[in-house]
């Protein structure tokens, strides 16, 4: 079993419950951790036998482009797509962070982290 991580995927998106968030948008950080068997990739040295991090990044960017009120909803969509599209992934953990959230105080970020299993 191996782990592949995509750390600090930076995107600009329009998630949030407030109307202003839908209009103004905000900066986000997404971290993804996928567990899979790396045995075949290690032996073959071929991308077809590996978890393609370009594909993981594309899923994150596409799902982050779809507006949601809740970060939990975005996390679940990313998890569902990874498990659907990348069959070798057995377990996925996704953390979505809103940078400088509108919470009425000086807060660097708020993060929702969720996990999915095959």
PDB file of N, CA, C and O in Angstrom, residues 40-96:
ATOM      1  N   UNK A  40       2.435  -2.554  -8.676  1.00  0.00           N
ATOM      2  CA  UNK A  40       2.579  -2.666 -10.136  1.00  0.00           C
ATOM      3  C   UNK A  40       3.358  -1.497 -10.720  1.00  0.00           C
ATOM      4  O   UNK A  40       4.194  -1.676 -11.597  1.00  0.00           O
ATOM      5  N   UNK A  41       3.075  -0.281 -10.242  1.00  0.00           N
ATOM      6  CA  UNK A  41       3.784   0.895 -10.747  1.00  0.00           C
ATOM      7  C   UNK A  41       5.273   0.822 -10.416  1.00  0.00           C
ATOM      8  O   UNK A  41       6.117   1.181 -11.247  1.00  0.00           O
ATOM      9  N   UNK A  42       5.594   0.359  -9.233  1.00  0.00           N
ATOM     10  CA  UNK A  42       6.988   0.249  -8.825  1.00  0.00           C
ATOM     11  C   UNK A  42       7.736  -0.757  -9.692  1.00  0.00           C
ATOM     12  O   UNK A  42       8.921  -0.562 -10.000  1.00  0.00           O
ATOM     13  N   UNK A  43       7.048  -1.814 -10.115  1.00  0.00           N
ATOM     14  CA  UNK A  43       7.687  -2.839 -10.936  1.00  0.00           C
ATOM     15  C   UNK A  43       7.761  -2.436 -12.414  1.00  0.00           C
ATOM     16  O   UNK A  43       8.773  -2.650 -13.076  1.00  0.00           O
ATOM     17  N   UNK A  44       6.695  -1.809 -12.917  1.00  0.00           N
ATOM     18  CA  UNK A  44       6.620  -1.546 -14.362  1.00  0.00           C
ATOM     19  C   UNK A  44       7.208  -0.202 -14.788  1.00  0.00           C
ATOM     20  O   UNK A  44       7.603  -0.043 -15.937  1.00  0.00           O
ATOM     21  N   UNK A  45       7.214   0.774 -13.886  1.00  0.00           N
ATOM     22  CA  UNK A  45       7.655   2.133 -14.211  1.00  0.00           C
ATOM     23  C   UNK A  45       6.772   2.753 -15.302  1.00  0.00           C
ATOM     24  O   UNK A  45       7.233   3.543 -16.115  1.00  0.00           O
ATOM     25  N   UNK A  46       5.480   2.404 -15.298  1.00  0.00           N
ATOM     26  CA  UNK A  46       4.535   2.895 -16.301  1.00  0.00           C
ATOM     27  C   UNK A  46       3.392   3.648 -15.609  1.00  0.00           C
ATOM     28  O   UNK A  46       2.848   3.185 -14.603  1.00  0.00           O
ATOM     29  N   UNK A  47       3.023   4.796 -16.169  1.00  0.00           N
ATOM     30  CA  UNK A  47       1.955   5.622 -15.603  1.00  0.00           C
ATOM     31  C   UNK A  47       0.624   4.886 -15.537  1.00  0.00           C
ATOM     32  O   UNK A  47      -0.155   5.094 -14.604  1.00  0.00           O
ATOM     33  N   UNK A  48       0.371   4.014 -16.490  1.00  0.00           N
ATOM     34  CA  UNK A  48      -0.898   3.278 -16.499  1.00  0.00           C
ATOM     35  C   UNK A  48      -1.078   2.449 -15.228  1.00  0.00           C
ATOM     36  O   UNK A  48      -2.203   2.145 -14.834  1.00  0.00           O
ATOM     37  N   UNK A  49       0.004   2.109 -14.551  1.00  0.00           N
ATOM     38  CA  UNK A  49      -0.051   1.314 -13.326  1.00  0.00           C
ATOM     39  C   UNK A  49      -0.025   2.166 -12.061  1.00  0.00           C
ATOM     40  O   UNK A  49       0.007   1.631 -10.953  1.00  0.00           O
ATOM     41  N   UNK A  50      -0.044   3.489 -12.220  1.00  0.00           N
ATOM     42  CA  UNK A  50       0.087   4.403 -11.089  1.00  0.00           C
ATOM     43  C   UNK A  50      -1.183   5.229 -10.900  1.00  0.00           C
ATOM     44  O   UNK A  50      -2.020   5.331 -11.791  1.00  0.00           O
ATOM     45  N   UNK A  51      -1.286   5.853  -9.741  1.00  0.00           N
ATOM     46  CA  UNK A  51      -2.327   6.859  -9.505  1.00  0.00           C
ATOM     47  C   UNK A  51      -1.807   8.149 -10.129  1.00  0.00           C
ATOM     48  O   UNK A  51      -0.777   8.678  -9.716  1.00  0.00           O
ATOM     49  N   UNK A  52      -2.494   8.628 -11.135  1.00  0.00           N
ATOM     50  CA  UNK A  52      -2.060   9.797 -11.899  1.00  0.00           C
ATOM     51  C   UNK A  52      -2.425  11.066 -11.135  1.00  0.00           C
ATOM     52  O   UNK A  52      -3.587  11.432 -11.016  1.00  0.00           O
ATOM     53  N   UNK A  53      -1.420  11.765 -10.616  1.00  0.00           N
ATOM     54  CA  UNK A  53      -1.704  12.973  -9.837  1.00  0.00           C
ATOM     55  C   UNK A  53      -2.225  14.111 -10.701  1.00  0.00           C
ATOM     56  O   UNK A  53      -2.887  15.012 -10.202  1.00  0.00           O
ATOM     57  N   UNK A  54      -1.975  14.080 -11.996  1.00  0.00           N
ATOM     58  CA  UNK A  54      -2.568  15.077 -12.896  1.00  0.00           C
ATOM     59  C   UNK A  54      -4.089  14.887 -12.932  1.00  0.00           C
ATOM     60  O   UNK A  54      -4.846  15.858 -12.897  1.00  0.00           O
ATOM     61  N   UNK A  55      -4.527  13.642 -12.969  1.00  0.00           N
ATOM     62  CA  UNK A  55      -5.961  13.338 -12.942  1.00  0.00           C
ATOM     63  C   UNK A  55      -6.584  13.778 -11.614  1.00  0.00           C
ATOM     64  O   UNK A  55      -7.659  14.387 -11.588  1.00  0.00           O
ATOM     65  N   UNK A  56      -5.905  13.498 -10.503  1.00  0.00           N
ATOM     66  CA  UNK A  56      -6.393  13.939  -9.191  1.00  0.00           C
ATOM     67  C   UNK A  56      -6.548  15.464  -9.155  1.00  0.00           C
ATOM     68  O   UNK A  56      -7.570  15.985  -8.700  1.00  0.00           O
ATOM     69  N   UNK A  57      -5.555  16.170  -9.635  1.00  0.00           N
ATOM     70  CA  UNK A  57      -5.588  17.628  -9.648  1.00  0.00           C
ATOM     71  C   UNK A  57      -6.743  18.153 -10.511  1.00  0.00           C
ATOM     72  O   UNK A  57      -7.426  19.104 -10.136  1.00  0.00           O
ATOM     73  N   UNK A  58      -6.963  17.527 -11.656  1.00  0.00           N
ATOM     74  CA  UNK A  58      -8.054  17.933 -12.543  1.00  0.00           C
ATOM     75  C   UNK A  58      -9.413  17.761 -11.864  1.00  0.00           C
ATOM     76  O   UNK A  58     -10.271  18.639 -11.936  1.00  0.00           O
ATOM     77  N   UNK A  59      -9.607  16.649 -11.178  1.00  0.00           N
ATOM     78  CA  UNK A  59     -10.867  16.416 -10.451  1.00  0.00           C
ATOM     79  C   UNK A  59     -11.079  17.523  -9.420  1.00  0.00           C
ATOM     80  O   UNK A  59     -12.169  18.097  -9.325  1.00  0.00           O
ATOM     81  N   UNK A  60     -10.047  17.830  -8.647  1.00  0.00           N
ATOM     82  CA  UNK A  60     -10.158  18.876  -7.624  1.00  0.00           C
ATOM     83  C   UNK A  60     -10.542  20.199  -8.268  1.00  0.00           C
ATOM     84  O   UNK A  60     -11.480  20.873  -7.834  1.00  0.00           O
ATOM     85  N   UNK A  61      -9.844  20.596  -9.303  1.00  0.00           N
ATOM     86  CA  UNK A  61     -10.101  21.888  -9.948  1.00  0.00           C
ATOM     87  C   UNK A  61     -11.504  21.953 -10.548  1.00  0.00           C
ATOM     88  O   UNK A  61     -12.182  22.973 -10.449  1.00  0.00           O
ATOM     89  N   UNK A  62     -11.946  20.881 -11.173  1.00  0.00           N
ATOM     90  CA  UNK A  62     -13.285  20.868 -11.777  1.00  0.00           C
ATOM     91  C   UNK A  62     -14.370  20.946 -10.713  1.00  0.00           C
ATOM     92  O   UNK A  62     -15.355  21.672 -10.868  1.00  0.00           O
ATOM     93  N   UNK A  63     -14.223  20.207  -9.626  1.00  0.00           N
ATOM     94  CA  UNK A  63     -15.246  20.227  -8.578  1.00  0.00           C
ATOM     95  C   UNK A  63     -15.226  21.536  -7.794  1.00  0.00           C
ATOM     96  O   UNK A  63     -16.273  22.024  -7.380  1.00  0.00           O
ATOM     97  N   UNK A  64     -14.056  22.113  -7.607  1.00  0.00           N
ATOM     98  CA  UNK A  64     -13.979  23.407  -6.915  1.00  0.00           C
ATOM     99  C   UNK A  64     -14.600  24.521  -7.747  1.00  0.00           C
ATOM    100  O   UNK A  64     -15.019  25.543  -7.216  1.00  0.00           O
ATOM    101  N   UNK A  65     -14.703  24.337  -9.059  1.00  0.00           N
ATOM    102  CA  UNK A  65     -15.301  25.346  -9.938  1.00  0.00           C
ATOM    103  C   UNK A  65     -16.831  25.346  -9.867  1.00  0.00           C
ATOM    104  O   UNK A  65     -17.471  26.276 -10.341  1.00  0.00           O
ATOM    105  N   UNK A  66     -17.409  24.310  -9.269  1.00  0.00           N
ATOM    106  CA  UNK A  66     -18.866  24.217  -9.128  1.00  0.00           C
ATOM    107  C   UNK A  66     -19.243  24.776  -7.758  1.00  0.00           C
ATOM    108  O   UNK A  66     -18.830  24.248  -6.728  1.00  0.00           O
ATOM    109  N   UNK A  67     -20.033  25.831  -7.761  1.00  0.00           N
ATOM    110  CA  UNK A  67     -20.395  26.503  -6.514  1.00  0.00           C
ATOM    111  C   UNK A  67     -21.186  25.594  -5.576  1.00  0.00           C
ATOM    112  O   UNK A  67     -22.085  24.875  -5.991  1.00  0.00           O
ATOM    113  N   UNK A  68     -20.822  25.646  -4.309  1.00  0.00           N
ATOM    114  CA  UNK A  68     -21.540  24.964  -3.239  1.00  0.00           C
ATOM    115  C   UNK A  68     -21.659  25.904  -2.058  1.00  0.00           C
ATOM    116  O   UNK A  68     -20.818  26.780  -1.871  1.00  0.00           O
ATOM    117  N   UNK A  69     -22.684  25.720  -1.261  1.00  0.00           N
ATOM    118  CA  UNK A  69     -22.817  26.498  -0.035  1.00  0.00           C
ATOM    119  C   UNK A  69     -21.854  25.991   1.027  1.00  0.00           C
ATOM    120  O   UNK A  69     -21.281  26.768   1.775  1.00  0.00           O
ATOM    121  N   UNK A  70     -21.689  24.669   1.092  1.00  0.00           N
ATOM    122  CA  UNK A  70     -20.908  24.058   2.172  1.00  0.00           C
ATOM    123  C   UNK A  70     -19.646  23.377   1.651  1.00  0.00           C
ATOM    124  O   UNK A  70     -19.675  22.693   0.614  1.00  0.00           O
ATOM    125  N   UNK A  71     -18.565  23.519   2.402  1.00  0.00           N
ATOM    126  CA  UNK A  71     -17.317  22.856   2.046  1.00  0.00           C
ATOM    127  C   UNK A  71     -17.467  21.338   2.125  1.00  0.00           C
ATOM    128  O   UNK A  71     -16.818  20.603   1.381  1.00  0.00           O
ATOM    129  N   UNK A  72     -18.334  20.866   3.006  1.00  0.00           N
ATOM    130  CA  UNK A  72     -18.585  19.431   3.118  1.00  0.00           C
ATOM    131  C   UNK A  72     -19.096  18.866   1.790  1.00  0.00           C
ATOM    132  O   UNK A  72     -18.736  17.752   1.397  1.00  0.00           O
ATOM    133  N   UNK A  73     -19.936  19.635   1.122  1.00  0.00           N
ATOM    134  CA  UNK A  73     -20.503  19.203  -0.160  1.00  0.00           C
ATOM    135  C   UNK A  73     -19.416  19.105  -1.225  1.00  0.00           C
ATOM    136  O   UNK A  73     -19.369  18.136  -1.994  1.00  0.00           O
ATOM    137  N   UNK A  74     -18.518  20.074  -1.253  1.00  0.00           N
ATOM    138  CA  UNK A  74     -17.408  20.057  -2.210  1.00  0.00           C
ATOM    139  C   UNK A  74     -16.496  18.859  -1.927  1.00  0.00           C
ATOM    140  O   UNK A  74     -16.110  18.130  -2.848  1.00  0.00           O
ATOM    141  N   UNK A  75     -16.156  18.639  -0.668  1.00  0.00           N
ATOM    142  CA  UNK A  75     -15.313  17.494  -0.290  1.00  0.00           C
ATOM    143  C   UNK A  75     -15.923  16.186  -0.768  1.00  0.00           C
ATOM    144  O   UNK A  75     -15.227  15.348  -1.347  1.00  0.00           O
ATOM    145  N   UNK A  76     -17.207  16.005  -0.527  1.00  0.00           N
ATOM    146  CA  UNK A  76     -17.861  14.754  -0.897  1.00  0.00           C
ATOM    147  C   UNK A  76     -17.868  14.549  -2.405  1.00  0.00           C
ATOM    148  O   UNK A  76     -17.667  13.434  -2.887  1.00  0.00           O
ATOM    149  N   UNK A  77     -18.071  15.622  -3.164  1.00  0.00           N
ATOM    150  CA  UNK A  77     -18.046  15.502  -4.625  1.00  0.00           C
ATOM    151  C   UNK A  77     -16.665  15.077  -5.110  1.00  0.00           C
ATOM    152  O   UNK A  77     -16.542  14.234  -6.011  1.00  0.00           O
ATOM    153  N   UNK A  78     -15.619  15.648  -4.524  1.00  0.00           N
ATOM    154  CA  UNK A  78     -14.255  15.265  -4.910  1.00  0.00           C
ATOM    155  C   UNK A  78     -14.020  13.795  -4.578  1.00  0.00           C
ATOM    156  O   UNK A  78     -13.502  13.026  -5.402  1.00  0.00           O
ATOM    157  N   UNK A  79     -14.388  13.386  -3.383  1.00  0.00           N
ATOM    158  CA  UNK A  79     -14.227  11.990  -2.958  1.00  0.00           C
ATOM    159  C   UNK A  79     -14.964  11.054  -3.908  1.00  0.00           C
ATOM    160  O   UNK A  79     -14.399  10.054  -4.379  1.00  0.00           O
ATOM    161  N   UNK A  80     -16.210  11.368  -4.209  1.00  0.00           N
ATOM    162  CA  UNK A  80     -17.020  10.505  -5.083  1.00  0.00           C
ATOM    163  C   UNK A  80     -16.385  10.353  -6.459  1.00  0.00           C
ATOM    164  O   UNK A  80     -16.324   9.248  -7.008  1.00  0.00           O
ATOM    165  N   UNK A  81     -15.911  11.453  -7.021  1.00  0.00           N
ATOM    166  CA  UNK A  81     -15.305  11.387  -8.357  1.00  0.00           C
ATOM    167  C   UNK A  81     -14.007  10.601  -8.363  1.00  0.00           C
ATOM    168  O   UNK A  81     -13.751   9.824  -9.281  1.00  0.00           O
ATOM    169  N   UNK A  82     -13.175  10.795  -7.344  1.00  0.00           N
ATOM    170  CA  UNK A  82     -11.917  10.045  -7.298  1.00  0.00           C
ATOM    171  C   UNK A  82     -12.200   8.556  -7.224  1.00  0.00           C
ATOM    172  O   UNK A  82     -11.612   7.761  -7.973  1.00  0.00           O
ATOM    173  N   UNK A  83     -13.109   8.162  -6.346  1.00  0.00           N
ATOM    174  CA  UNK A  83     -13.413   6.730  -6.209  1.00  0.00           C
ATOM    175  C   UNK A  83     -14.079   6.163  -7.468  1.00  0.00           C
ATOM    176  O   UNK A  83     -13.900   4.989  -7.787  1.00  0.00           O
ATOM    177  N   UNK A  84     -14.804   6.987  -8.196  1.00  0.00           N
ATOM    178  CA  UNK A  84     -15.454   6.547  -9.434  1.00  0.00           C
ATOM    179  C   UNK A  84     -14.459   6.451 -10.591  1.00  0.00           C
ATOM    180  O   UNK A  84     -14.465   5.481 -11.350  1.00  0.00           O
ATOM    181  N   UNK A  85     -13.587   7.438 -10.713  1.00  0.00           N
ATOM    182  CA  UNK A  85     -12.741   7.553 -11.903  1.00  0.00           C
ATOM    183  C   UNK A  85     -11.368   6.904 -11.772  1.00  0.00           C
ATOM    184  O   UNK A  85     -10.748   6.582 -12.789  1.00  0.00           O
ATOM    185  N   UNK A  86     -10.875   6.735 -10.561  1.00  0.00           N
ATOM    186  CA  UNK A  86      -9.538   6.161 -10.381  1.00  0.00           C
ATOM    187  C   UNK A  86      -9.690   4.882  -9.569  1.00  0.00           C
ATOM    188  O   UNK A  86      -9.635   4.893  -8.335  1.00  0.00           O
ATOM    189  N   UNK A  87      -9.874   3.786 -10.274  1.00  0.00           N
ATOM    190  CA  UNK A  87     -10.231   2.510  -9.641  1.00  0.00           C
ATOM    191  C   UNK A  87      -9.185   1.992  -8.664  1.00  0.00           C
ATOM    192  O   UNK A  87      -9.514   1.281  -7.728  1.00  0.00           O
ATOM    193  N   UNK A  88      -7.918   2.328  -8.866  1.00  0.00           N
ATOM    194  CA  UNK A  88      -6.889   1.784  -7.974  1.00  0.00           C
ATOM    195  C   UNK A  88      -6.858   2.462  -6.607  1.00  0.00           C
ATOM    196  O   UNK A  88      -6.264   1.935  -5.677  1.00  0.00           O
ATOM    197  N   UNK A  89      -7.545   3.596  -6.454  1.00  0.00           N
ATOM    198  CA  UNK A  89      -7.578   4.277  -5.158  1.00  0.00           C
ATOM    199  C   UNK A  89      -8.530   3.525  -4.229  1.00  0.00           C
ATOM    200  O   UNK A  89      -9.695   3.336  -4.535  1.00  0.00           O
ATOM    201  N   UNK A  90      -8.001   3.096  -3.077  1.00  0.00           N
ATOM    202  CA  UNK A  90      -8.794   2.368  -2.086  1.00  0.00           C
ATOM    203  C   UNK A  90      -9.350   3.293  -1.011  1.00  0.00           C
ATOM    204  O   UNK A  90     -10.383   3.015  -0.414  1.00  0.00           O
ATOM    205  N   UNK A  91      -8.627   4.379  -0.755  1.00  0.00           N
ATOM    206  CA  UNK A  91      -9.014   5.302   0.308  1.00  0.00           C
ATOM    207  C   UNK A  91      -8.586   6.708  -0.099  1.00  0.00           C
ATOM    208  O   UNK A  91      -7.512   6.896  -0.662  1.00  0.00           O
ATOM    209  N   UNK A  92      -9.424   7.679   0.205  1.00  0.00           N
ATOM    210  CA  UNK A  92      -9.138   9.059  -0.167  1.00  0.00           C
ATOM    211  C   UNK A  92      -9.486   9.981   0.990  1.00  0.00           C
ATOM    212  O   UNK A  92     -10.503   9.786   1.654  1.00  0.00           O
ATOM    213  N   UNK A  93      -8.599  10.933   1.246  1.00  0.00           N
ATOM    214  CA  UNK A  93      -8.857  11.955   2.259  1.00  0.00           C
ATOM    215  C   UNK A  93      -8.719  13.309   1.572  1.00  0.00           C
ATOM    216  O   UNK A  93      -7.750  13.553   0.857  1.00  0.00           O
ATOM    217  N   UNK A  94      -9.721  14.170   1.766  1.00  0.00           N
ATOM    218  CA  UNK A  94      -9.729  15.481   1.130  1.00  0.00           C
ATOM    219  C   UNK A  94      -9.950  16.544   2.203  1.00  0.00           C
ATOM    220  O   UNK A  94     -10.842  16.418   3.036  1.00  0.00           O
ATOM    221  N   UNK A  95      -9.119  17.583   2.171  1.00  0.00           N
ATOM    222  CA  UNK A  95      -9.283  18.727   3.068  1.00  0.00           C
ATOM    223  C   UNK A  95      -9.426  19.977   2.201  1.00  0.00           C
ATOM    224  O   UNK A  95      -8.576  20.250   1.357  1.00  0.00           O
ATOM    225  N   UNK A  96     -10.525  20.704   2.408  1.00  0.00           N
ATOM    226  CA  UNK A  96     -10.758  21.962   1.700  1.00  0.00           C
ATOM    227  C   UNK A  96     -10.716  23.083   2.731  1.00  0.00           C
ATOM    228  O   UNK A  96     -11.448  23.053   3.721  1.00  0.00           O
TER     229      UNK A  96
END
